[in-house]
PDB file of C-alpha atoms in Angstrom:
ATOM      1  CA  MET A   1      -6.681  -5.188  -7.520  1.00 92.00           C
ATOM      2  CA  LEU A   2      -9.816  -3.145  -8.138  1.00 97.00           C
ATOM      3  CA  LYS A   3     -10.963  -0.222  -6.013  1.00 98.00           C
ATOM      4  CA  ILE A   4     -14.710  -0.574  -5.557  1.00 99.00           C
ATOM      5  CA  VAL A   5     -17.237   1.586  -3.754  1.00 99.00           C
ATOM      6  CA  THR A   6     -20.005  -0.646  -2.419  1.00 99.00           C
ATOM      7  CA  ALA A   7     -23.154   1.156  -1.328  1.00 98.00           C
ATOM      8  CA  ILE A   8     -26.047  -0.303   0.658  1.00 98.00           C
ATOM      9  CA  THR A   9     -29.300   1.653   0.655  1.00 98.00           C
ATOM     10  CA  GLY A  10     -32.604   1.139   2.436  1.00 97.00           C
ATOM     11  CA  ALA A  11     -34.116  -1.274  -0.073  1.00 98.00           C
ATOM     12  CA  SER A  12     -35.179  -4.650   1.246  1.00 97.00           C
ATOM     13  CA  GLY A  13     -32.636  -7.317   0.379  1.00 97.00           C
ATOM     14  CA  VAL A  14     -29.541  -6.019   2.163  1.00 98.00           C
ATOM     15  CA  ILE A  15     -28.354  -9.636   2.220  1.00 98.00           C
ATOM     16  CA  TYR A  16     -27.320  -9.042  -1.402  1.00 98.00           C
ATOM     17  CA  GLY A  17     -25.044  -6.241  -0.241  1.00 98.00           C
ATOM     18  CA  LYS A  18     -23.603  -8.363   2.537  1.00 97.00           C
ATOM     19  CA  ARG A  19     -22.782 -11.269   0.221  1.00 98.00           C
ATOM     20  CA  PHE A  20     -21.304  -8.931  -2.379  1.00 98.00           C
ATOM     21  CA  VAL A  21     -19.039  -7.325   0.212  1.00 98.00           C
ATOM     22  CA  GLU A  22     -17.923 -10.739   1.448  1.00 97.00           C
ATOM     23  CA  GLU A  23     -17.206 -12.135  -1.997  1.00 97.00           C
ATOM     24  CA  VAL A  24     -15.320  -9.093  -3.270  1.00 98.00           C
ATOM     25  CA  ASN A  25     -13.281  -9.212  -0.074  1.00 98.00           C
ATOM     26  CA  ARG A  26     -12.547 -12.898  -0.615  1.00 97.00           C
ATOM     27  CA  LEU A  27     -11.367 -12.100  -4.143  1.00 97.00           C
ATOM     28  CA  GLY A  28      -8.875  -9.596  -2.719  1.00 97.00           C
ATOM     29  CA  HIS A  29     -10.183  -6.240  -3.943  1.00 98.00           C
ATOM     30  CA  LYS A  30     -10.357  -2.984  -2.005  1.00 98.00           C
ATOM     31  CA  GLN A  31     -13.768  -1.704  -0.973  1.00 98.00           C
ATOM     32  CA  THR A  32     -15.071   1.525   0.441  1.00 98.00           C
ATOM     33  CA  LEU A  33     -18.459   1.030   2.083  1.00 97.00           C
ATOM     34  CA  LEU A  34     -21.242   3.584   2.002  1.00 97.00           C
ATOM     35  CA  ILE A  35     -24.389   2.823   3.983  1.00 96.00           C
ATOM     36  CA  THR A  36     -27.346   5.174   4.074  1.00 96.00           C
ATOM     37  CA  GLU A  37     -29.250   5.823   7.291  1.00 94.00           C
ATOM     38  CA  ALA A  38     -32.143   3.794   5.911  1.00 96.00           C
ATOM     39  CA  GLY A  39     -29.667   1.082   4.938  1.00 96.00           C
ATOM     40  CA  GLU A  40     -28.504   0.848   8.547  1.00 94.00           C
ATOM     41  CA  LYS A  41     -32.102   0.418   9.689  1.00 95.00           C
ATOM     42  CA  VAL A  42     -32.743  -2.369   7.184  1.00 96.00           C
ATOM     43  CA  LEU A  43     -29.469  -4.086   8.126  1.00 95.00           C
ATOM     44  CA  SER A  44     -30.706  -4.101  11.700  1.00 94.00           C
ATOM     45  CA  GLN A  45     -34.186  -5.324  10.794  1.00 96.00           C
ATOM     46  CA  GLU A  46     -33.261  -7.988   8.224  1.00 97.00           C
ATOM     47  CA  LEU A  47     -29.831  -9.155   9.418  1.00 95.00           C
ATOM     48  CA  ASP A  48     -29.846  -8.176  13.108  1.00 93.00           C
ATOM     49  CA  LEU A  49     -26.751  -6.055  12.519  1.00 90.00           C
ATOM     50  CA  SER A  50     -26.430  -3.074  14.840  1.00 82.00           C
ATOM     51  CA  ILE A  51     -24.045  -0.421  13.550  1.00 81.00           C
ATOM     52  CA  LYS A  52     -21.902   1.036  16.328  1.00 78.00           C
ATOM     53  CA  LYS A  53     -21.958   4.817  16.090  1.00 76.00           C
ATOM     54  CA  ASP A  54     -18.478   5.204  17.576  1.00 75.00           C
ATOM     55  CA  ASN A  55     -16.960   2.570  15.258  1.00 81.00           C
ATOM     56  CA  PRO A  56     -19.361   1.750  12.393  1.00 78.00           C
ATOM     57  CA  LEU A  57     -16.969  -0.539  10.561  1.00 89.00           C
ATOM     58  CA  ALA A  58     -16.321  -2.716  13.614  1.00 88.00           C
ATOM     59  CA  SER A  59     -19.787  -4.285  13.502  1.00 87.00           C
ATOM     60  CA  ILE A  60     -19.322  -5.408   9.914  1.00 91.00           C
ATOM     61  CA  GLN A  61     -15.794  -6.664  10.453  1.00 89.00           C
ATOM     62  CA  ALA A  62     -16.927  -8.653  13.478  1.00 88.00           C
ATOM     63  CA  GLU A  63     -20.086 -10.244  12.086  1.00 90.00           C
ATOM     64  CA  TRP A  64     -19.520 -10.687   8.345  1.00 94.00           C
ATOM     65  CA  ASP A  65     -17.337 -13.336   6.715  1.00 93.00           C
ATOM     66  CA  LEU A  66     -14.331 -11.227   5.768  1.00 95.00           C
ATOM     67  CA  SER A  67     -11.035 -12.951   5.072  1.00 93.00           C
ATOM     68  CA  ARG A  68      -9.265  -9.607   4.505  1.00 95.00           C
ATOM     69  CA  PRO A  69     -10.864  -6.963   6.755  1.00 94.00           C
ATOM     70  CA  ASP A  70      -7.881  -4.715   6.038  1.00 94.00           C
ATOM     71  CA  LEU A  71      -9.196  -4.252   2.482  1.00 97.00           C
ATOM     72  CA  ILE A  72     -12.397  -2.577   3.688  1.00 96.00           C
ATOM     73  CA  SER A  73     -12.894   1.021   4.747  1.00 95.00           C
ATOM     74  CA  ARG A  74     -15.995   3.109   5.279  1.00 95.00           C
ATOM     75  CA  GLU A  75     -16.929   6.706   4.569  1.00 96.00           C
ATOM     76  CA  LYS A  76     -19.725   8.705   6.162  1.00 94.00           C
ATOM     77  CA  ILE A  77     -22.669   9.067   3.827  1.00 95.00           C
ATOM     78  CA  ASP A  78     -22.776  12.851   4.332  1.00 95.00           C
ATOM     79  CA  ASP A  79     -19.032  13.498   3.940  1.00 96.00           C
ATOM     80  CA  ILE A  80     -18.859  15.134   0.537  1.00 93.00           C
ATOM     81  CA  THR A  81     -15.203  16.050   1.212  1.00 95.00           C
ATOM     82  CA  ALA A  82     -14.133  12.388   1.029  1.00 96.00           C
ATOM     83  CA  LYS A  83     -11.493  11.525  -1.572  1.00 96.00           C
ATOM     84  CA  ILE A  84     -13.908   9.383  -3.580  1.00 97.00           C
ATOM     85  CA  ALA A  85     -16.097  12.459  -4.155  1.00 97.00           C
ATOM     86  CA  SER A  86     -13.541  13.763  -6.625  1.00 96.00           C
ATOM     87  CA  GLY A  87     -13.219  12.647 -10.208  1.00 95.00           C
ATOM     88  CA  SER A  88      -9.453  12.721  -9.751  1.00 95.00           C
ATOM     89  CA  ARG A  89      -9.808   9.921  -7.192  1.00 94.00           C
ATOM     90  CA  ALA A  90     -12.605   7.993  -8.855  1.00 95.00           C
ATOM     91  CA  PRO A  91     -12.826   4.292  -7.955  1.00 97.00           C
ATOM     92  CA  ASP A  92     -12.743   1.622 -10.631  1.00 98.00           C
ATOM     93  CA  ALA A  93     -16.379   0.752  -9.981  1.00 98.00           C
ATOM     94  CA  VAL A  94     -19.387   1.788  -7.926  1.00 99.00           C
ATOM     95  CA  VAL A  95     -21.962  -0.848  -6.979  1.00 99.00           C
ATOM     96  CA  VAL A  96     -25.234   0.076  -5.266  1.00 99.00           C
ATOM     97  CA  ILE A  97     -26.627  -3.171  -3.869  1.00 99.00           C
ATOM     98  CA  PRO A  98     -29.485  -3.125  -3.104  1.00 99.00           C
ATOM     99  CA  CYS A  99     -30.591   0.144  -4.661  1.00 99.00           C
ATOM    100  CA  THR A 100     -33.780   1.948  -3.701  1.00 98.00           C
ATOM    101  CA  MET A 101     -35.844   3.538  -6.431  1.00 98.00           C
ATOM    102  CA  GLY A 102     -35.328   6.866  -4.690  1.00 98.00           C
ATOM    103  CA  THR A 103     -31.548   6.584  -4.974  1.00 98.00           C
ATOM    104  CA  LEU A 104     -31.848   5.375  -8.553  1.00 98.00           C
ATOM    105  CA  ALA A 105     -34.048   8.359  -9.432  1.00 98.00           C
ATOM    106  CA  ARG A 106     -31.684  10.890  -7.890  1.00 98.00           C
ATOM    107  CA  VAL A 107     -28.689   9.385  -9.684  1.00 98.00           C
ATOM    108  CA  ALA A 108     -30.597   9.341 -12.982  1.00 98.00           C
ATOM    109  CA  HIS A 109     -31.353  13.056 -12.653  1.00 98.00           C
ATOM    110  CA  GLY A 110     -27.944  14.194 -11.450  1.00 95.00           C
ATOM    111  CA  PHE A 111     -28.702  14.985  -7.820  1.00 94.00           C
ATOM    112  CA  SER A 112     -25.741  14.756  -5.436  1.00 94.00           C
ATOM    113  CA  SER A 113     -27.268  15.330  -2.024  1.00 95.00           C
ATOM    114  CA  ASN A 114     -24.935  12.874  -0.277  1.00 97.00           C
ATOM    115  CA  LEU A 115     -21.652  11.065  -0.873  1.00 98.00           C
ATOM    116  CA  LEU A 116     -23.326   8.021  -2.416  1.00 98.00           C
ATOM    117  CA  GLU A 117     -25.116  10.053  -5.066  1.00 98.00           C
ATOM    118  CA  ARG A 118     -21.970  12.091  -5.715  1.00 98.00           C
ATOM    119  CA  VAL A 119     -19.861   8.956  -6.203  1.00 98.00           C
ATOM    120  CA  CYS A 120     -22.399   7.622  -8.705  1.00 98.00           C
ATOM    121  CA  ASP A 121     -22.256  10.959 -10.527  1.00 98.00           C
ATOM    122  CA  VAL A 122     -18.463  10.744 -10.570  1.00 98.00           C
ATOM    123  CA  ALA A 123     -18.597   7.221 -12.002  1.00 98.00           C
ATOM    124  CA  LEU A 124     -20.814   8.386 -14.857  1.00 98.00           C
ATOM    125  CA  LYS A 125     -18.796  11.472 -15.703  1.00 98.00           C
ATOM    126  CA  GLU A 126     -15.461   9.649 -15.496  1.00 98.00           C
ATOM    127  CA  ASN A 127     -16.734   6.679 -17.538  1.00 97.00           C
ATOM    128  CA  LYS A 128     -16.229   4.255 -14.674  1.00 98.00           C
ATOM    129  CA  LYS A 129     -18.326   1.168 -14.063  1.00 98.00           C
ATOM    130  CA  LEU A 130     -21.603   1.934 -12.290  1.00 99.00           C
ATOM    131  CA  ILE A 131     -23.852  -0.973 -11.316  1.00 99.00           C
ATOM    132  CA  LEU A 132     -27.246  -0.510  -9.703  1.00 99.00           C
ATOM    133  CA  VAL A 133     -29.114  -3.482  -8.232  1.00 99.00           C
ATOM    134  CA  PRO A 134     -32.754  -2.468  -7.712  1.00 98.00           C
ATOM    135  CA  ARG A 135     -34.998  -4.684  -5.597  1.00 95.00           C
ATOM    136  CA  GLU A 136     -38.514  -3.458  -6.229  1.00 95.00           C
ATOM    137  CA  THR A 137     -41.734  -4.894  -7.630  1.00 95.00           C
ATOM    138  CA  PRO A 138     -43.945  -4.029  -9.382  1.00 97.00           C
ATOM    139  CA  LEU A 139     -42.300  -1.244 -11.350  1.00 97.00           C
ATOM    140  CA  ASN A 140     -44.119   1.918 -12.334  1.00 98.00           C
ATOM    141  CA  GLN A 141     -43.446   4.097 -15.366  1.00 98.00           C
ATOM    142  CA  ILE A 142     -41.134   6.413 -13.430  1.00 98.00           C
ATOM    143  CA  HIS A 143     -39.000   3.475 -12.260  1.00 98.00           C
ATOM    144  CA  LEU A 144     -38.713   2.095 -15.792  1.00 98.00           C
ATOM    145  CA  GLU A 145     -37.900   5.442 -17.372  1.00 99.00           C
ATOM    146  CA  ASN A 146     -35.219   6.155 -14.774  1.00 99.00           C
ATOM    147  CA  MET A 147     -33.616   2.758 -15.339  1.00 99.00           C
ATOM    148  CA  LEU A 148     -33.685   3.291 -19.098  1.00 99.00           C
ATOM    149  CA  ALA A 149     -32.114   6.729 -18.678  1.00 98.00           C
ATOM    150  CA  LEU A 150     -29.283   5.293 -16.584  1.00 99.00           C
ATOM    151  CA  LYS A 151     -28.684   2.515 -19.082  1.00 98.00           C
ATOM    152  CA  LYS A 152     -28.399   5.088 -21.858  1.00 98.00           C
ATOM    153  CA  MET A 153     -25.841   6.954 -19.726  1.00 98.00           C
ATOM    154  CA  GLY A 154     -23.697   3.834 -19.483  1.00 98.00           C
ATOM    155  CA  ALA A 155     -24.738   2.377 -16.146  1.00 98.00           C
ATOM    156  CA  ASP A 156     -25.512  -1.315 -15.706  1.00 99.00           C
ATOM    157  CA  VAL A 157     -28.907  -2.046 -14.167  1.00 99.00           C
ATOM    158  CA  VAL A 158     -28.874  -5.548 -12.664  1.00 98.00           C
ATOM    159  CA  PRO A 159     -32.224  -6.233 -10.972  1.00 98.00           C
ATOM    160  CA  ALA A 160     -32.187  -8.697  -8.092  1.00 98.00           C
ATOM    161  CA  MET A 161     -33.821 -11.463 -10.131  1.00 96.00           C
ATOM    162  CA  PRO A 162     -32.471 -14.950  -9.347  1.00 95.00           C
ATOM    163  CA  ALA A 163     -32.559 -17.772 -11.896  1.00 93.00           C
ATOM    164  CA  PHE A 164     -34.017 -21.239 -11.414  1.00 94.00           C
ATOM    165  CA  TYR A 165     -32.480 -23.227 -14.297  1.00 91.00           C
ATOM    166  CA  ASN A 166     -29.746 -24.422 -11.944  1.00 89.00           C
ATOM    167  CA  HIS A 167     -32.280 -25.872  -9.479  1.00 92.00           C
ATOM    168  CA  PRO A 168     -31.362 -23.800  -6.392  1.00 94.00           C
ATOM    169  CA  ARG A 169     -31.746 -25.671  -3.125  1.00 96.00           C
ATOM    170  CA  SER A 170     -31.569 -22.749  -0.724  1.00 97.00           C
ATOM    171  CA  ILE A 171     -32.125 -19.032  -0.370  1.00 97.00           C
ATOM    172  CA  SER A 172     -28.338 -18.663  -0.220  1.00 97.00           C
ATOM    173  CA  GLU A 173     -28.023 -20.065  -3.736  1.00 97.00           C
ATOM    174  CA  LEU A 174     -30.638 -17.614  -5.015  1.00 97.00           C
ATOM    175  CA  ILE A 175     -28.737 -14.742  -3.419  1.00 97.00           C
ATOM    176  CA  ASP A 176     -25.408 -15.943  -4.770  1.00 97.00           C
ATOM    177  CA  PHE A 177     -26.796 -16.036  -8.311  1.00 97.00           C
ATOM    178  CA  VAL A 178     -27.612 -12.334  -8.197  1.00 98.00           C
ATOM    179  CA  VAL A 179     -24.277 -11.473  -6.577  1.00 98.00           C
ATOM    180  CA  GLY A 180     -22.529 -13.590  -9.190  1.00 98.00           C
ATOM    181  CA  ARG A 181     -24.204 -11.692 -12.015  1.00 97.00           C
ATOM    182  CA  VAL A 182     -22.949  -8.429 -10.519  1.00 98.00           C
ATOM    183  CA  LEU A 183     -19.439  -9.877 -10.348  1.00 98.00           C
ATOM    184  CA  ASP A 184     -19.803 -10.898 -13.998  1.00 98.00           C
ATOM    185  CA  HIS A 185     -20.358  -7.256 -14.917  1.00 98.00           C
ATOM    186  CA  LEU A 186     -17.169  -6.397 -13.043  1.00 98.00           C
ATOM    187  CA  GLN A 187     -15.390  -9.133 -15.023  1.00 97.00           C
ATOM    188  CA  LEU A 188     -14.410 -10.898 -11.808  1.00 97.00           C
ATOM    189  CA  GLU A 189     -14.052 -14.676 -11.851  1.00 95.00           C
ATOM    190  CA  HIS A 190     -16.137 -16.568  -9.312  1.00 95.00           C
ATOM    191  CA  SER A 191     -17.967 -19.829  -8.701  1.00 91.00           C
ATOM    192  CA  LEU A 192     -21.129 -18.534  -7.051  1.00 91.00           C
ATOM    193  CA  TYR A 193     -23.532 -20.127  -9.506  1.00 92.00           C
ATOM    194  CA  GLN A 194     -23.665 -22.784 -12.186  1.00 86.00           C
ATOM    195  CA  ARG A 195     -23.590 -21.291 -15.667  1.00 88.00           C
ATOM    196  CA  TRP A 196     -26.054 -22.379 -18.311  1.00 86.00           C
ATOM    197  CA  LYS A 197     -24.710 -25.283 -20.356  1.00 83.00           C
ATOM    198  CA  GLY A 198     -27.740 -26.213 -22.396  1.00 85.00           C
ATOM    199  CA  VAL A 199     -30.889 -28.210 -21.756  1.00 80.00           C
ATOM    200  CA  HIS A 200     -29.203 -31.613 -21.654  1.00 70.00           C
ATOM    201  CA  ASP A 201     -26.033 -30.697 -19.786  1.00 64.00           C
ATOM    202  CA  ASN A 202     -27.161 -28.223 -17.158  1.00 57.00           C
ATOM    203  CA  ASP A 203     -28.175 -30.864 -14.616  1.00 58.00           C
ATOM    204  CA  ASP A 204     -24.535 -31.959 -14.378  1.00 54.00           C
ATOM    205  CA  LYS A 205     -22.938 -30.616 -11.223  1.00 50.00           C
TER     206      LYS A 205
END
């Protein structure tokens, strides 16, 4: 069982974060959720999810498809005293999905102004898996240089770019492809998308 920190920022495409949380939960791994203030606003705007201030986790447990809600906890984004802020309690992996370019830039340059950025810093210094899923287009030079810097540091940059070789029939299939690629980088088995089998065989379902 892996211990994963899943972070949702204010980038458009929070559905990727939702599906990732659901699938990791279905696979039976522990997750600690971090959601930025902007992430909460986008969750409300794109998914009609209202985070309850008195019980933030309750909204997610009630509305998302979670087979094991007991495997999910949540930390406050500004609580730098949380256990996961320490290298001695580093999770197995940190996944920021979706990741704003602002968050990506601050992680690339070592800023730790909140728990999310600190956890990413911990992942890098402790040689743990760090996966960032940016959802931005077009990309400017700063974006590209920051992504290159993070890759050189050992992070995985997995842009939210769905494939079309498997003839997706719905938006859900496009989303699942991206989530599946993130799971691939965590070496977690799944069946979210059809893998490439060659030109002649890939139409076989």
